[in-house]
Every structure is written in C-alpha cells, then in structure tokens.
Amino acid sequence: MIRLKALLIKEFIQMRRDRLTFVMMIGFPIIQLLVFGFAINTDVKHLPTIVFDQSLSQDSRDFIASLTASQYFDITDASTSYQDVTDHIQSGKTKVGIIIPPDLSANLKHGQSAAIQVIVDASDSMAASSAISAAQMVGQLKSQEIILNRLQGYTGKTFALPVDVRIRPWYNPDFVSAFYMVPGILGIILTMTMVMITSMAIVRERERGTLEQLIVTPLKTHELILGKIIPYVFVGYAQATVALLVGILVFDLPIRGSLGLLYGLTSLFIIASLALGVLISTLSKTQMQAMQMSFFIFLPSILLSGFMFPREAMPLFFNWLGNLLPLTFYLQILRGIILKGVGLSVLWTQILALVVFIAIVLTISIKKFQKKLA
Amino acid sequence: MYAVEITNLTRRFGEFTAVNAISLKIKTGSIYGFLGPNGSGKSTTIRMLCGLLAPTSGDATILGLDIAKDSEAIKHKIGYMSQKFSLYDDLTVIENLKFYAGLYSLSQPEGKRRIAQMLALAGLENRQNELAANLSGGWKQRLALGCSILHNPPILFLDEPTGGVDPKSRRMFWDIIYTLSQAGTTIMVTTHFMDEAEHCDEIGFIYNGGLIASGPPSALKSSINGLLLEIPTPEPMELLAAITSRQLPYLDIYPFGANLHVLIAEEHASRYTPFAANLISPSLEDVFVHLVKSHRKEVLA
C-alpha cells in the first residue's frame, strides 16, 4: 500500500506540473461538445433545390409549395432548361433538381398519372436519402389528397384513409440531434483521452529510462499498472462531468434515468479504456508506436461503435468486431440511461461485457509486462 | 563471506553473445571494479544481477539468493544506479527522494531520517525544492545515488556512475562510495576510467563478453613479467615503427599518450639505453592493454 500511495502521489504531482495537458484534458471535452453538438445534424434539411417548372400551372405551384413547406427543400433557383438543372447539380450549387413536365395539369385533370422527376445528388448519401424520403412523402400526401378529393366528388361522402399509420418517435420525438450526439461525443472523448494518456504513461517511463529504476525496486507489476490507472479515473470523471454539464446547460439534454447509475457505470468504461491504454503501453516500445496503436483503436471506436452509423446496418462480421470495443457497450449504457431512462435490469449485459473486457485486458497487460522485464 | 557469486553467467541476444560464461566472486564489504571498453558486457552483467535481464544460462547468487528464483527478495537488498539519469526530471529533489522512500516502503520517521541523510550525503540540502531537471550532471548523479541507497541496501550496483561527470564531481562521488564501503556495503561498479579502478579492492577485466583477468590492482600489476619502459616522444607511432624495423627485442610495445611503452625481458634492458627510456611500474591501463593484446593473440592462435 505504501508503494502504491507513493506512485499515486508522484503521478498527481506530475499531472499538476504538466499544465498544458491538464488544461487540454478539461478544455477538450467542452470544445468538442460545442463544435460537434452544434455542427452535426443527421436530419438533413434545407437542401438547395433547383426547379424546372414546365407546367407553370396552379398544380405545379401547389406541389412546389408543399415541397418547401416540408423544410427539406429550399428553392434557390428556377431553371428554364434541362441542361441548366444538370449544370447546377454538377457544379454542386444545388443538391436537388425538380422537373415538372408541361402536361402536369392536363394529366391530373384526365385522371392520369403525372410524373414528376426528382434528381438527387447521391454523392452525399445522407443528404440524398433525406431528400428522397421527403420527396416521396410529399408525393404520396399529394396523391392521397387528390384521390380523396376525387372520391368525394364522385360519391358526395367524406372518406377516411383506410390505413392510418401513426408514428410515435419515442425518447427523442423532435429528433434533436444533440440528444443523440452528446452522449456519443462524451464516449468518444473519454475513449480518446483515456486510451491516449495511459498508452503514453508506461512507454514514456520506458523511453526516459525511469522504468528501469522502478523495476529494480520492490514495486509489483500490478501496483505499477494500478498506479497508472487510478489517477486518470479522476480525470475521466472530471471530463464526464464537464461533458454532461455542457449537455444539460447548452443542449438541454434530459437525464431520464438515474444519474448515480450513470456515474457508476462510467467508472467501468473509464477503467476499460485505461486498461486498453495500459495494454498498448506494454506492447509498444516508443511513444510514437503507442500513439499509432491508439489511433488504431480510435477509428473503429468512432465508426463501428454505433456512434456515427447504426450497428444494425453493418455486416455481421463488423457488427461482431464492434462488440470488441468498450465504447459500443458504453454508448448503449449512455443512451439507455440518458434518453430512455432504463436501469440495471436492461443494461446488465453491457455491464457484464465491460467487466469481462477489463478482466481480460488487464490480465494480458500484467502478463505481457512481466515478460518484457526478462 | 561472498556477497555475490557468479558461475558461468551467459547472455545472448540472438546470435550475439554479450556475456560469455563469466564466473566471479565478490567479497562482502569490498569494492569490486568491473573494467572494460564500451560494449564489452559490463552493463549486461549488472543488469542480469539486478533482475532487469534474464540470463540465457549460468547462475548467480546475491547474499545467497538465486537471481532467477528469488528476484523479488533480491530487490529489497540491492541498490542500482545506471549511467543514464533515471529519476523524474519533473519532480523536485525532495519529491524524488520521497517517491523512492515510498517504493521501498520505509516508515514515515525512517524515511524522513534517511532522506535527510541522503540530502547531506549528496550535498543537496539547499536545493531540495529544485526540479531535478535543473540540476547539472554531478548533482543529478548524487541524487540518483541517494535514491538508490535510501533503503540501506547491503549491495550496491553502479553502472558507470561517473560517465559524463566533471572530475571534481567524480572525486566527490568516489568519496561517497568509500564512505559506503567503510560502513559495510558491498559495491560493484563498472567504469572505463583506470584511475577509478585503482580505488577498488578487486578488479575484473571484461573484454568481448569474457572475464580475462581478475584480482586486486596490485596483484594484476605484478602479473606483468618483465620491465616496462616509458620513452617520451612527440611521435610515438614513428618511434614504434623505428624500433620494430630495427628488430629490437620486446615482449610488447604500444603508444601511451605522448609516450611509447615497451615491455621487455630483463636481459634486454641495455639495448634500450639510447632511447632515454624510464623504467616505470605498470599502471592498470598497461595491464589492461597487455591483457587485451595477449588475449587477442590467444584467440588468433
């Protein structure tokens, strides 16, 4: 215990002396949350749109008005030729082109199907899928309205839609992106800082030659590893608190579940990330290698954990790969507690996964480290 | 009787044999100097004894404890200091000492007492709140030594402790080593300074991974048979060529600073009178040069 205490005091003194790193550890989450919380919006609205209206009728104006009213399309240009539409999309001035045929009104009047062409720049797939579903929705609503009107005209009765789909988006009814993003960014920030700091920790001592002096003392391997982990648990908690405060104060993030549980489980994730960092530290010989290996963890953490892209859409292998990352489980815990307000009865599998992860990674680290002494 | 006993200790790195079947014994309470050029295997040997490296084969015991089996028990009994400053630059002098006092689990009062002693020993009493980074070479060295002997180890391993340190600091450092030795500490020190080696109770010469000679400095010096002549000359290489071309008899000949040293059999002394040669007693460096040359001849033959 005396040895571990000495190591902890030393780590805290070193942390305090390294002002820049310390400021960054706390400033980093605030800046990232503000930037990404405001900047990233998965619901792509207000796409610049060019309209080539050859009909120039009341019907075409109605349709265009419905598109604008959906907020997904901003009509920025009116065109007079097909070529003009192509040029605008090609040059990126507009993302969507809408072409209304000259016979729109005539076809509608005679009860024939009127074709409206919607060209979408699908080189940006997220924007494209937003535009496509919005355009489809507007078209279907318009069709329903016309059919109902016609039926009413023929029969003189009012009709209700035979199937009325009523959608209730639970947990985030207004699709506020920040609600989805803030917990995710919290997880990413913790992963990056925790893995990076600890991956440097032991390697730095190795590079400076101080590790050699530690090895000839009676300090035990597990004491050394604990001494490198415990101080940063505090840093992790400081980061999580800062991030949650920004989420609540700036983005009105609701905490629907138990804050105590959230904090408790955050410690599991922090320890898992620190353990991962320690493993990297025992595997690498230089700080440069440690840095590169850390990045090898970061990218999958961002892409496969469900932070950016839904894991349901991933092929089985990559879905499985994502299960090797602690962030995958922590995101489920975060979103579960913050947005859905669920508790232990739901989250126990994620907790179990994190505990198993910590046990395996720490065991390998201690084994690996002892071998490197020899 | 013997604090350290080494038997056929060997360490290979791939194809390269860094330490080749070294055997030696160090008497309790003595200063053992480990001499040899860079890369001869001095550090590797010490690193094996301290548990930093595992030996490829061979055995060694420290105070009767086996380095392979009892490495944890050994760690309480040894102090180790290497040529590279291995303390924390971003901690102050006193913080470094407190840290190591903690690592050796010294009790509060004991730690305080020992830290005060170490500060006095290293002459660092007035600089205890300075960052280690701001200390210059000699001070750093003494701080490192202080940290490695806080726990009063019966055996101290010093791996080129005075490398890169000015002569005055070197002398101060050796004064500390004497003090420790008089208090009963067994010390094994590597160096390539011959004048430092003179201070040791016993010396081991290591060359290309093998121990080529060992014994007290006086015994090693008297092991040289023949007369050693020193001929002062501004051009030792030219004189050497002149002597060899004249086919004068000698046992060994080599340049030595601004001199030429020639080892001859007693009966040939008269042949060298024209050279204004001085008869000298061999220094450890002469012994080492001679040993290395005859070792090479042996290897070639």
XYZ file of C-alpha atoms in Angstrom, chain A residues 68-357:
290
model
C -40.926 23.990 -49.487
C -43.318 23.558 -46.585
C -41.632 20.252 -45.679
C -38.485 22.318 -44.859
C -36.336 19.761 -46.605
C -36.059 21.790 -49.804
C -35.036 25.401 -50.261
C -35.859 26.523 -53.779
C -32.800 28.555 -54.658
C -33.035 28.587 -58.461
C -35.630 28.431 -61.158
C -34.468 26.920 -64.396
C -35.578 27.130 -67.980
C -33.895 24.073 -69.420
C -32.981 20.536 -68.509
C -29.334 21.342 -69.174
C -29.455 24.103 -66.583
C -30.612 21.600 -63.932
C -27.764 19.238 -64.817
C -25.228 22.051 -64.617
C -26.423 23.172 -61.210
C -26.194 19.701 -59.731
C -22.901 19.006 -61.442
C -21.337 22.149 -60.031
C -22.756 21.482 -56.580
C -24.779 24.712 -56.497
C -27.859 22.685 -55.746
C -28.274 19.191 -54.320
C -31.732 18.528 -55.750
C -33.363 19.195 -59.117
C -37.123 19.005 -59.588
C -38.505 18.733 -63.094
C -42.186 19.195 -63.651
C -43.494 18.145 -67.074
C -45.578 20.541 -69.266
C -48.591 18.192 -69.200
C -48.905 18.037 -65.394
C -52.228 19.841 -65.157
C -53.683 18.060 -68.193
C -52.772 14.628 -66.830
C -54.166 15.401 -63.422
C -57.361 16.667 -64.944
C -57.847 13.498 -67.015
C -57.126 11.268 -64.060
C -53.845 10.057 -65.499
C -50.643 9.620 -63.565
C -48.458 12.719 -63.672
C -44.712 12.048 -63.485
C -42.544 14.465 -61.537
C -38.825 13.888 -61.726
C -36.649 14.450 -58.648
C -32.919 14.355 -59.308
C -30.792 13.909 -56.222
C -27.051 14.317 -55.808
C -26.358 10.973 -54.160
C -22.629 11.563 -53.870
C -23.619 12.728 -50.402
C -25.669 9.765 -49.315
C -27.048 11.201 -46.099
C -28.406 14.301 -47.819
C -29.699 12.199 -50.704
C -31.671 9.813 -48.536
C -33.223 12.737 -46.669
C -34.264 14.353 -49.962
C -35.609 11.093 -51.355
C -37.794 10.255 -48.397
C -39.049 13.824 -48.125
C -39.932 13.960 -51.833
C -41.674 10.598 -51.627
C -43.651 11.717 -48.625
C -44.757 14.925 -50.299
C -45.746 12.992 -53.453
C -47.776 10.431 -51.526
C -49.591 13.027 -49.474
C -50.417 14.916 -52.649
C -51.719 11.747 -54.314
C -53.832 10.857 -51.278
C -55.324 14.311 -51.253
C -56.203 14.115 -54.949
C -57.703 10.628 -54.665
C -59.748 11.534 -51.621
C -60.974 14.682 -53.368
C -61.991 12.670 -56.414
C -63.812 10.042 -54.354
C -65.602 12.786 -52.515
C -66.514 14.394 -55.826
C -67.979 11.150 -57.201
C -69.863 9.994 -54.125
C -70.533 13.160 -52.175
C -69.332 11.433 -48.984
C -66.220 12.165 -46.904
C -63.661 9.390 -46.674
C -61.080 8.487 -44.099
C -57.806 6.840 -45.133
C -58.151 3.052 -44.934
C -54.806 2.650 -43.171
C -53.650 5.406 -40.924
C -50.053 4.912 -39.816
C -49.437 6.847 -36.633
C -45.784 7.229 -35.843
C -44.601 7.971 -32.334
C -40.845 8.632 -32.137
C -40.127 7.722 -28.543
C -37.270 9.115 -26.438
C -36.453 11.890 -28.890
C -39.734 12.955 -30.518
C -38.311 16.101 -32.060
C -35.272 14.328 -33.470
C -32.926 16.683 -31.662
C -29.533 15.587 -32.999
C -27.727 16.889 -29.921
C -29.576 14.382 -27.729
C -28.128 11.644 -29.845
C -24.725 13.242 -30.356
C -23.835 14.494 -26.866
C -23.743 11.073 -25.176
C -21.817 9.759 -28.175
C -19.259 12.544 -28.024
C -18.878 12.003 -24.287
C -17.980 8.378 -25.027
C -15.571 9.328 -27.810
C -13.826 11.973 -25.691
C -13.367 9.538 -22.833
C -12.009 6.871 -25.202
C -9.540 9.243 -26.833
C -8.195 10.849 -23.663
C -8.112 7.738 -21.514
C -6.506 5.443 -24.102
C -4.051 8.091 -25.248
C -2.889 9.170 -21.780
C -2.305 5.703 -20.406
C -0.814 4.349 -23.610
C 1.851 7.041 -23.200
C 2.255 6.536 -19.470
C 4.391 3.404 -19.216
C 6.094 3.847 -22.578
C 7.251 7.310 -21.529
C 8.883 5.851 -18.438
C 10.499 3.229 -20.627
C 11.837 5.847 -23.051
C 13.165 8.103 -20.301
C 14.844 5.214 -18.517
C 12.861 5.716 -15.321
C 11.115 2.370 -15.775
C 14.412 0.550 -15.313
C 14.876 2.200 -11.933
C 11.304 1.237 -10.984
C 11.915 -2.386 -11.943
C 14.864 -2.766 -9.571
C 12.687 -1.581 -6.660
C 10.244 -3.961 -4.954
C 7.331 -2.304 -6.834
C 4.992 -5.014 -8.155
C 3.680 -5.049 -11.711
C 0.067 -4.766 -10.651
C 0.938 -1.853 -8.376
C 2.612 -0.081 -11.259
C -0.398 -0.649 -13.516
C -2.873 0.425 -10.829
C -0.759 3.478 -10.172
C -1.050 4.408 -13.822
C -4.813 3.824 -13.907
C -6.197 5.297 -10.685
C -5.131 8.938 -11.186
C -6.785 9.031 -14.577
C -10.062 7.692 -13.266
C -10.351 11.120 -11.637
C -9.537 12.832 -14.912
C -12.154 10.701 -16.639
C -14.755 11.694 -14.071
C -13.861 15.354 -14.452
C -14.301 15.023 -18.213
C -17.595 13.181 -17.928
C -18.923 15.804 -15.505
C -17.866 18.675 -17.741
C -19.409 16.971 -20.758
C -22.698 16.273 -19.002
C -22.875 19.839 -17.711
C -22.380 21.207 -21.219
C -25.001 18.753 -22.482
C -27.531 19.820 -19.882
C -26.832 23.552 -19.848
C -26.208 24.154 -23.539
C -28.184 21.449 -25.305
C -30.984 20.877 -22.757
C -30.049 17.217 -22.627
C -32.582 15.385 -20.471
C -31.221 12.834 -17.986
C -34.186 10.493 -17.771
C -32.557 7.690 -15.800
C -30.505 7.588 -12.621
C -27.538 9.959 -12.573
C -25.940 7.810 -9.860
C -26.108 4.740 -12.090
C -24.700 6.738 -14.990
C -21.713 7.791 -12.884
C -21.210 4.320 -11.520
C -21.163 2.720 -14.954
C -18.980 5.492 -16.331
C -16.246 4.264 -13.979
C -16.444 0.849 -15.654
C -15.943 2.398 -19.056
C -13.130 4.650 -17.854
C -11.316 1.667 -16.350
C -11.860 -0.358 -19.528
C -10.360 2.426 -21.658
C -7.446 2.911 -19.259
C -6.773 -0.814 -19.266
C -6.702 -0.727 -23.058
C -4.203 2.135 -22.894
C -2.023 0.202 -20.476
C -2.076 -2.785 -22.817
C -0.918 -0.578 -25.693
C 1.746 0.821 -23.408
C 3.130 -2.609 -22.592
C 3.100 -3.600 -26.276
C 4.870 -0.567 -27.692
C 8.500 0.414 -27.378
C 8.221 4.118 -28.174
C 5.664 6.845 -27.603
C 5.253 7.091 -31.374
C 4.198 3.447 -31.587
C 1.822 3.942 -28.687
C 0.256 6.895 -30.470
C -0.211 4.923 -33.679
C -1.744 1.997 -31.847
C -4.114 4.356 -30.057
C -5.354 5.625 -33.400
C -5.894 2.044 -34.400
C -8.452 1.949 -31.572
C -9.985 5.375 -32.206
C -11.193 4.916 -35.760
C -13.096 1.682 -35.157
C -14.449 3.235 -31.973
C -15.902 6.101 -33.981
C -17.107 4.056 -36.935
C -18.159 0.682 -35.516
C -19.439 1.503 -32.037
C -22.743 2.943 -33.217
C -21.575 6.489 -32.558
C -21.811 7.526 -36.223
C -23.544 4.739 -38.044
C -26.250 2.359 -36.894
C -24.765 -1.009 -35.981
C -27.859 -2.768 -37.307
C -26.795 -1.847 -40.841
C -23.347 -3.437 -40.515
C -22.489 -6.831 -41.988
C -22.352 -9.500 -39.283
C -18.559 -9.591 -39.105
C -18.226 -5.862 -38.479
C -21.086 -5.892 -36.049
C -19.188 -8.560 -34.161
C -15.965 -6.546 -34.432
C -17.756 -3.628 -32.824
C -18.517 -5.885 -29.873
C -14.814 -5.925 -29.070
C -14.832 -2.199 -28.362
C -15.808 -0.956 -24.914
C -17.351 2.153 -26.464
C -20.058 0.046 -28.158
C -21.408 -1.001 -24.773
C -20.876 2.331 -23.111
C -22.893 4.095 -25.821
C -25.759 1.705 -25.208
C -25.489 2.435 -21.494
C -25.314 6.208 -22.045
C -28.234 6.415 -24.452
C -30.158 3.924 -22.365
C -29.844 5.914 -19.157
C -29.875 9.443 -20.558
C -32.577 9.175 -23.220
C -34.584 6.061 -22.380
C -34.282 6.192 -18.600
C -33.636 2.466 -18.296
C -31.803 0.838 -15.415
C -29.780 -2.190 -14.377
C -32.445 -4.695 -15.439
C -31.902 -3.666 -19.055
C -28.208 -2.800 -19.029
C -26.738 -5.828 -17.266
C -25.443 -7.419 -20.491
C -23.491 -4.271 -21.338
C -22.116 -4.145 -17.792
C -21.069 -7.765 -17.973
C -19.345 -7.133 -21.304
C -17.340 -4.243 -19.853
C -16.322 -6.238 -16.777
C -15.141 -9.148 -18.926
C -13.262 -6.727 -21.161
